[in-house]
XYZ file of C-alpha atoms in Angstrom:
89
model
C 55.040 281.201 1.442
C 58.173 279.715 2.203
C 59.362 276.679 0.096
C 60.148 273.311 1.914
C 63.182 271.231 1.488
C 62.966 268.076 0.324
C 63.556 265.357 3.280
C 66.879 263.360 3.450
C 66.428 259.931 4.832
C 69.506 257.577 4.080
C 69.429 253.878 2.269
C 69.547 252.380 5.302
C 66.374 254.438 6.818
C 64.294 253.517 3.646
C 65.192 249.680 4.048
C 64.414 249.463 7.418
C 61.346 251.444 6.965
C 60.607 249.298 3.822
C 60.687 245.891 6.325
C 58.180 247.425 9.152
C 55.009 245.580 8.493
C 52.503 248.700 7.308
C 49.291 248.656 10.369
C 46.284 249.910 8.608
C 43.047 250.621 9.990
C 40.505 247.315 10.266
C 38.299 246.722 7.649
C 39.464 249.943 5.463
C 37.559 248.369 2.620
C 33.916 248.096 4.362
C 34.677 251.704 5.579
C 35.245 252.977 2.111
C 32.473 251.219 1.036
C 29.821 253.151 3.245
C 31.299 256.048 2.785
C 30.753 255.961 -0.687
C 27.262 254.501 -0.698
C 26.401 257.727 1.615
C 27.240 259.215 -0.470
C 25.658 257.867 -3.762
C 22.223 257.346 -1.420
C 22.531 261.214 -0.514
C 23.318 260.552 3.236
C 20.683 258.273 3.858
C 20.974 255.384 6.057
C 17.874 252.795 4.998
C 19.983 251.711 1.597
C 23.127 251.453 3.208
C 22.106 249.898 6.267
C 23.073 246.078 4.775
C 26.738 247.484 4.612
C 26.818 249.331 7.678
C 26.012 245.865 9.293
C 29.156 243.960 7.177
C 31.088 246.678 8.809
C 30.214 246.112 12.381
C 30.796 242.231 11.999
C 33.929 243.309 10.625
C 34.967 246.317 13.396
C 34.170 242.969 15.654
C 35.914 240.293 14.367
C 38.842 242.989 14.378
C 38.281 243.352 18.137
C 37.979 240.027 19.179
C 41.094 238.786 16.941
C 42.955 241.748 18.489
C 41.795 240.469 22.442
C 43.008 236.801 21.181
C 46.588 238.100 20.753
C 49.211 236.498 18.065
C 50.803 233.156 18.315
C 54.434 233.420 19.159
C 57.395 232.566 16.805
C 58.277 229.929 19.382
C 55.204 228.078 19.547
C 54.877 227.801 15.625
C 58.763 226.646 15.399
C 57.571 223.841 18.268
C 55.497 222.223 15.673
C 58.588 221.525 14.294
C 61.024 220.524 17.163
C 61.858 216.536 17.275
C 61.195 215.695 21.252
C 63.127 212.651 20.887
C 66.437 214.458 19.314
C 68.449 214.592 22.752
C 67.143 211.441 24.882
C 69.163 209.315 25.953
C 68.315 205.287 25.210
């Protein structure tokens, strides 16, 4: 078995890859959570079933926020923007 090198990324790589904003999967946690309860409850679904619903609301919150879209930076700096700065009296 051949031995791997160890990767070389540069300062600059590693700060711009420390300033990405990290996607992870929706609701993670409530996933985990099932997953271990199967797993306690020997892969049964009537004592998990409470859980496996918090997940769904969660999978669809995640959906529906996702279809809504994300404010832009331009309409949150608007809240800020004095409309009477350049008129003339």
């Amino acid at each position: 078995m051949l031995a791997r090198a160890p990767i070389k990324i540069s300062l600059q790589q590693l700060r711009i890859a420390a300033k990405k904003p990290r996607k992870g999967a929706p609701c993670h946690n409530e996933m985990m959570k099932v997953m271990d309860l199967l797993k306690d409850a020997e892969y049964h679904i009537a004592p998990v079933y409470k859980h496996i619903l918090e997940y769904d609301k969660c999978i669809d919150a995640a959906k529906a926020q996702r279809k809504r879209g994300k404010a832009s930076t331009l309409y949150h700096l608007s809240k800020y923007l004095d409309n009477n700065k350049n008129k003339k009296r």
